[in-house]
Tab-separated table of C-alpha atoms in Angstrom:
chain	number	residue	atom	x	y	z
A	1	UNK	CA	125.662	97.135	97.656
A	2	UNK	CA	126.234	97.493	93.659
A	3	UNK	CA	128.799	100.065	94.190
A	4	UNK	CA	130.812	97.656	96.664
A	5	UNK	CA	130.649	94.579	94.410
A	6	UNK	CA	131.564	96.614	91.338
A	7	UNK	CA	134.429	98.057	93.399
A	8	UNK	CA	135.530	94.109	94.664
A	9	UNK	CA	135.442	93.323	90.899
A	10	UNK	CA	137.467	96.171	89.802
A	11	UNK	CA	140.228	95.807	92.443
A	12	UNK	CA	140.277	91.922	91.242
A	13	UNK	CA	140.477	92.980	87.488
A	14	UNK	CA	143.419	95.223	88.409
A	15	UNK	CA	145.265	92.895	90.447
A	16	UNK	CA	145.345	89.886	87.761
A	17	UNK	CA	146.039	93.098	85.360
A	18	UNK	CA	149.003	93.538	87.520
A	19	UNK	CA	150.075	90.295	88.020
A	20	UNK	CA	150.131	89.556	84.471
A	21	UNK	CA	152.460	92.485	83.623
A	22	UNK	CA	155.272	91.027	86.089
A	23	UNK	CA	155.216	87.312	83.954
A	24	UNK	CA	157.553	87.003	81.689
A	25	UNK	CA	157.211	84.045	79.096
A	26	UNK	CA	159.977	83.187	77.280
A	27	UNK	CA	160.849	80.722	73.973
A	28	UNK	CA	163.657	78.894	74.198
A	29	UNK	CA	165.594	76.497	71.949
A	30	UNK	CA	165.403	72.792	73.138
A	31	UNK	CA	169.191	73.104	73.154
A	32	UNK	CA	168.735	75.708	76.599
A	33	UNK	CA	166.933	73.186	78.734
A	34	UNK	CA	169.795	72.588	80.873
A	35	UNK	CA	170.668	75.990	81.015
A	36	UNK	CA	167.901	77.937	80.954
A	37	UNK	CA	166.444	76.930	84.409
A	38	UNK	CA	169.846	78.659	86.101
A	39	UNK	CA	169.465	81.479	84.315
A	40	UNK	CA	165.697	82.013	85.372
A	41	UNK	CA	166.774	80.988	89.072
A	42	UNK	CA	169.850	83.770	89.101
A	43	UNK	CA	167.622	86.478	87.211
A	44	UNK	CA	164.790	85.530	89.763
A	45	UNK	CA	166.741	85.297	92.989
A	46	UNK	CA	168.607	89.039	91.961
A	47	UNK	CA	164.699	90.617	90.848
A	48	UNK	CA	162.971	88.549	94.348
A	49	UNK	CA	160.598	87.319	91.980
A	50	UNK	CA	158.395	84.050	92.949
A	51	UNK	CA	157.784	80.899	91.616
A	52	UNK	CA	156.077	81.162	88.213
A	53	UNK	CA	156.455	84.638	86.994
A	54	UNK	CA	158.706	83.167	84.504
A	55	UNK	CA	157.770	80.813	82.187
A	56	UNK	CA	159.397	79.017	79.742
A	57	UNK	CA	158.601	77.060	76.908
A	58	UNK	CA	161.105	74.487	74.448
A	59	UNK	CA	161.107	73.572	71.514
A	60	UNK	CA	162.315	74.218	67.978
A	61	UNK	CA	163.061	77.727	66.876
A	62	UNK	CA	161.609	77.176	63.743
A	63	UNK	CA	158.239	76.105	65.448
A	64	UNK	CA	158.650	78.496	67.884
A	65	UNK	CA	159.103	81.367	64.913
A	66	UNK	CA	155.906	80.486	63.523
A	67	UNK	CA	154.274	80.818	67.067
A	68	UNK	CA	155.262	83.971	67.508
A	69	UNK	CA	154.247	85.748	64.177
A	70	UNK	CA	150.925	84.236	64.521
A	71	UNK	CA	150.814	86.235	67.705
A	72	UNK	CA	151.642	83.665	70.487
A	73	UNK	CA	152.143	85.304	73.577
A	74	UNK	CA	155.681	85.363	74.029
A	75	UNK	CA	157.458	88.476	75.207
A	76	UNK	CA	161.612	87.369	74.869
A	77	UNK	CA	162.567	84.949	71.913
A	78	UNK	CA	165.868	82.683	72.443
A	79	UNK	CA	166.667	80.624	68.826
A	80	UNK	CA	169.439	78.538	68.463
A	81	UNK	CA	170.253	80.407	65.199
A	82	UNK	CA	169.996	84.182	64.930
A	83	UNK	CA	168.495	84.090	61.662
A	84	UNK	CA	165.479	83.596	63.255
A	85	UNK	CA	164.985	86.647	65.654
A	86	UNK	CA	166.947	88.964	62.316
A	87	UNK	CA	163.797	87.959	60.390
A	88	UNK	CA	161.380	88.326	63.343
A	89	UNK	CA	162.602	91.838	63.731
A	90	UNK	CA	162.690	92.095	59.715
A	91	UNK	CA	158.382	91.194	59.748
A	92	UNK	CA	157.623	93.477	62.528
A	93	UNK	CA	157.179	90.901	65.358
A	94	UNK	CA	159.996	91.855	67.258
A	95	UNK	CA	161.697	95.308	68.540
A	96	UNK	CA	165.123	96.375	69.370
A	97	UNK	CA	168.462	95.007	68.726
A	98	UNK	CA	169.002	91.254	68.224
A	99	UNK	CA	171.721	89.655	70.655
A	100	UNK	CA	173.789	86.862	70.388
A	101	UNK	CA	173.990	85.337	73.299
A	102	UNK	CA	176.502	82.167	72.604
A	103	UNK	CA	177.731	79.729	70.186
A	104	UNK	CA	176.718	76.244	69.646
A	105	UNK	CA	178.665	73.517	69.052
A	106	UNK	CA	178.159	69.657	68.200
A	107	UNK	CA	178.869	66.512	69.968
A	108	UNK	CA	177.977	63.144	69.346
A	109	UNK	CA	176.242	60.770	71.928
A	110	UNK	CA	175.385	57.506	72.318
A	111	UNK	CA	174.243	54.736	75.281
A	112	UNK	CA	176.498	52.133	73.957
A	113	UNK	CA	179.067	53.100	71.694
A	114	UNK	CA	182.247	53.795	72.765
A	115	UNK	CA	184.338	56.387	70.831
A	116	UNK	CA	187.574	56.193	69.645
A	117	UNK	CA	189.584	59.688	69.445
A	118	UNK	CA	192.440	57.858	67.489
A	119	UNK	CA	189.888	57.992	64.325
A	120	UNK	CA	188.731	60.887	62.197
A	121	UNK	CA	184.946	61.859	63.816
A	122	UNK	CA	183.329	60.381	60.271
A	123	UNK	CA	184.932	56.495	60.360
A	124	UNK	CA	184.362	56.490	64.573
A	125	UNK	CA	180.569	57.243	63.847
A	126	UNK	CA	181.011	54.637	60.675
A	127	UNK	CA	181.229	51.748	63.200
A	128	UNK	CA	178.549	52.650	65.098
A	129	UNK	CA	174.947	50.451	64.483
A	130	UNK	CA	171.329	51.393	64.188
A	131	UNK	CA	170.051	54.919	63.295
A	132	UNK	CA	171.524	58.065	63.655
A	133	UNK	CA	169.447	60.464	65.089
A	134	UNK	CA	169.427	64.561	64.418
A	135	UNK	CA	167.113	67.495	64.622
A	136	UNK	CA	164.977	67.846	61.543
A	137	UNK	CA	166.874	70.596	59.002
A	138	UNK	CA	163.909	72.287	57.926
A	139	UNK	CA	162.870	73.629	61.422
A	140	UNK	CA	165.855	73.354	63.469
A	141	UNK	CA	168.555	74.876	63.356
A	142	UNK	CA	170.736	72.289	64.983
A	143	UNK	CA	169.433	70.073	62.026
A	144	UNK	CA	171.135	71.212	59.595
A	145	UNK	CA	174.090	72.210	61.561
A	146	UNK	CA	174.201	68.441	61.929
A	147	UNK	CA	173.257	67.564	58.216
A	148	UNK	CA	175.805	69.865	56.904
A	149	UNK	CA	178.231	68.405	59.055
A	150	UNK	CA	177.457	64.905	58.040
A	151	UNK	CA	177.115	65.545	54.318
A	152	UNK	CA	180.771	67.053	54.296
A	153	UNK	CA	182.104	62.892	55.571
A	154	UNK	CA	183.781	61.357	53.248
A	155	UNK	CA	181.868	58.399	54.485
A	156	UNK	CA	178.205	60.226	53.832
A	157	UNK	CA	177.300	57.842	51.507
A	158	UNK	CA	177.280	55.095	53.951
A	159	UNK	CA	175.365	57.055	56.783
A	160	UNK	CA	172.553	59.053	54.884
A	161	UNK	CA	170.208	56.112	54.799
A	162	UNK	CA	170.443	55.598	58.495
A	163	UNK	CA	169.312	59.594	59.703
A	164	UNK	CA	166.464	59.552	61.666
A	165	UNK	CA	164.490	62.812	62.046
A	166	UNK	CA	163.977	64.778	65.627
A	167	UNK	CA	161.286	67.633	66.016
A	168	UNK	CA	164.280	69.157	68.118
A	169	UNK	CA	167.603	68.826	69.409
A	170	UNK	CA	165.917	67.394	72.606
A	171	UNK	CA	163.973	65.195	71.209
A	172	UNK	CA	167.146	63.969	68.733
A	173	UNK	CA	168.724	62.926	72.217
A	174	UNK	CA	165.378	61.291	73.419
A	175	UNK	CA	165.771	58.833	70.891
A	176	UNK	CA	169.063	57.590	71.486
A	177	UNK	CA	167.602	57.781	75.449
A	178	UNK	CA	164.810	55.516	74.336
A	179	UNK	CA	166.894	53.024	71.776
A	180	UNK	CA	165.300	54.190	69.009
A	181	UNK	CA	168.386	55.495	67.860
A	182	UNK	CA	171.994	54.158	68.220
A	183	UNK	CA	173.731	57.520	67.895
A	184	UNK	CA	172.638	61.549	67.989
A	185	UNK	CA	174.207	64.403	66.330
A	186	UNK	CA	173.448	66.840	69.225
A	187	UNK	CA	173.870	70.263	70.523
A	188	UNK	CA	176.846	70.062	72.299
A	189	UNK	CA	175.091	71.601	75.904
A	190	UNK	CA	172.868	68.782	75.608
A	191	UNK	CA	175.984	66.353	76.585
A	192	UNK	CA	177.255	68.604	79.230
A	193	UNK	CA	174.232	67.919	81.171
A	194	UNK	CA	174.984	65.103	84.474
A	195	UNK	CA	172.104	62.558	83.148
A	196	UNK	CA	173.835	62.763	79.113
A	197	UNK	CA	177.113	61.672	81.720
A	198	UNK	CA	175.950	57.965	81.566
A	199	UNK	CA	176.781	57.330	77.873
A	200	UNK	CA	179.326	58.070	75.788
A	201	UNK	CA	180.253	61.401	74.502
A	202	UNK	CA	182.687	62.904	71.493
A	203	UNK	CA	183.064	66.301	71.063
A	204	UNK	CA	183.057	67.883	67.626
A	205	UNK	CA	185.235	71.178	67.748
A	206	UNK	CA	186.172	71.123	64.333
A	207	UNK	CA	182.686	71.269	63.463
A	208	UNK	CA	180.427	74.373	62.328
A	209	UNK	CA	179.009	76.425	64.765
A	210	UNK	CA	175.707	78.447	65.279
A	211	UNK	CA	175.480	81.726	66.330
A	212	UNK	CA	172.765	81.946	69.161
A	213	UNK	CA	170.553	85.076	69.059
A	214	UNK	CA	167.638	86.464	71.003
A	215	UNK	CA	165.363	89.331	70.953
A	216	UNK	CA	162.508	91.149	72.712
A	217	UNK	CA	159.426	90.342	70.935
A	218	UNK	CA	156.701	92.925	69.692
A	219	UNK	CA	154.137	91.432	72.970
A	220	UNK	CA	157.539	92.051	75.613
A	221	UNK	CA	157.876	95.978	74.142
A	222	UNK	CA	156.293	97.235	77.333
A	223	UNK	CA	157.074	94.102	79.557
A	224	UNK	CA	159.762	95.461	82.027
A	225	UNK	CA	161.065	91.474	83.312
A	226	UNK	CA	161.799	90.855	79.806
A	227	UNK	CA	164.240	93.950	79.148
A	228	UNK	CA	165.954	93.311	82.610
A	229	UNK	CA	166.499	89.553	81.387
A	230	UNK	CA	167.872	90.267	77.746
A	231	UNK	CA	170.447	92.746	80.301
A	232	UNK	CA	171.235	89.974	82.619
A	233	UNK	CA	171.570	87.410	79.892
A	234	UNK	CA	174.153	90.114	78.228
A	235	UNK	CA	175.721	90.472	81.524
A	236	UNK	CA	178.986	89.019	82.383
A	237	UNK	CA	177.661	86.775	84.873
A	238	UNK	CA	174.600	85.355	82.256
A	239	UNK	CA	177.329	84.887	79.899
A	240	UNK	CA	179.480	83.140	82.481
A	241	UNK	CA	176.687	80.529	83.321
A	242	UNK	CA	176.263	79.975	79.299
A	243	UNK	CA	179.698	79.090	79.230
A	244	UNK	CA	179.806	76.398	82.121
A	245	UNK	CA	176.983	75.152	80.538
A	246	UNK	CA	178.716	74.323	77.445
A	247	UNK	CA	178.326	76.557	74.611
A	248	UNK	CA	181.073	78.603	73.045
A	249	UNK	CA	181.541	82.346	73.740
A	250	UNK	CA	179.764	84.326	70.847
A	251	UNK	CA	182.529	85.742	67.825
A	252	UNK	CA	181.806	89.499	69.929
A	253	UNK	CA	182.982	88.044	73.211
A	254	UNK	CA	186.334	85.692	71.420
């Protein structure tokens, strides 16, 4: 009777063994949440994988940085600046070759303001009212995309004391969702997204862009899902979703 139970518990042991090697958790940038959930449904669909055995989790990249070199979990890293997975790689938290994956863009966003393309980007967001919300620059990368960008206005001066401060790029847009905030300096995939579709939207081409990177982290070495997604995501066909999603084709792919 021992030997049978102790045989039941080992076959249980090596099943959730099992089925924990086929997850794959990933860290993404806020600035993927549109995006990200057709790239897991395409890279799921091709690999038959079910419901769950990817997992994703948003947020900052900063904050998400920190996570991982205090040994979160997380086996494929996605930052909305490739500085990030350079210095994971740099610390010994990551392995293998750093990708990036797109480039990021601003737009500006609003529920009530209505743009006016016949003015320079700096005196249209002049007549807006209320707060201007962005990511916060010390964590996000976004952030001070979006502070740089602002500092370099002639009208500056006049805007500075109306920033507000996001934990993320999502959360920047929350704000303006909410009324807390009259205007975002967002990603520019943010706005592409149908529900963003309901206010008003300006586009910043002119603007600096960030160079999107990921990387397999030090706990995805041995995790097989995460090397066949940093493939697909290199793939033409991952890069062709990234780029109806919004972002910018990476300086490699120009």
């Amino acid at each position: 009777m021992r030997i049978r139970v102790f045989a039941i518990i080992i076959t249980v042991l090596l099943s959730l063994s099992y089925a924990h090697a086929n997850e794959l958790r990933v860290a993404a940038a806020s600035d993927l949440r549109w995006v990200m959930p057709q790239l897991v449904a395409e890279f799921s669909q091709q690999n038959q994988l079910t419901s769950g055995q990817v997992q994703v989790i948003y947020g900052s990249s900063g904050r998400l940085f920190g996570q991982i070199q205090n040994g979160a979990p997380f086996h494929i890293f996605f930052a909305a600046d490739e500085s990030f997975p350079v210095a994971l790689v740099a610390g010994g938290g990551a392995e293998g070759n750093v990708f990036v994956y797109a480039q990021g863009g601003l737009a500006l966003w609003s529920r009530r303001q209505a743009w006016d393309s016949e003015l320079e980007a700096g005196a249209d967001l002049l007549r807006s009212r209320g707060r201007i919300a962005i990511a916060n620059p010390q964590h996000a990368p976004y952030g001070r995309l979006a502070f740089a960008w602002l500092q370099s206005l002639a009208e500056w001066p006049q805007l500075e004391s109306r920033l507000v401060y996001a934990e993320s790029a999502a959360q920047a847009a929350h704000f303006v969702r909410s009324g807390s905030a009259e205007v975002g300096v967002l990603a520019k995939a943010l706005t592409e997204h149908e529900e963003m579709q309901h206010g008003h939207i300006r586009q910043l081409p002119e603007a600096p862009k960030v160079q999107q990177a990921m990387v397999i982290t030090r706990a995805g070495a041995d995790n097989e899902l995460a090397h066949l997604f940093y493939a697909f995501i290199a793939s033409d066909q991952g890069q062709a979703i990234f780029a109806q999603a919004g972002f910018y084709p990476s300086k490699e792919q120009e």
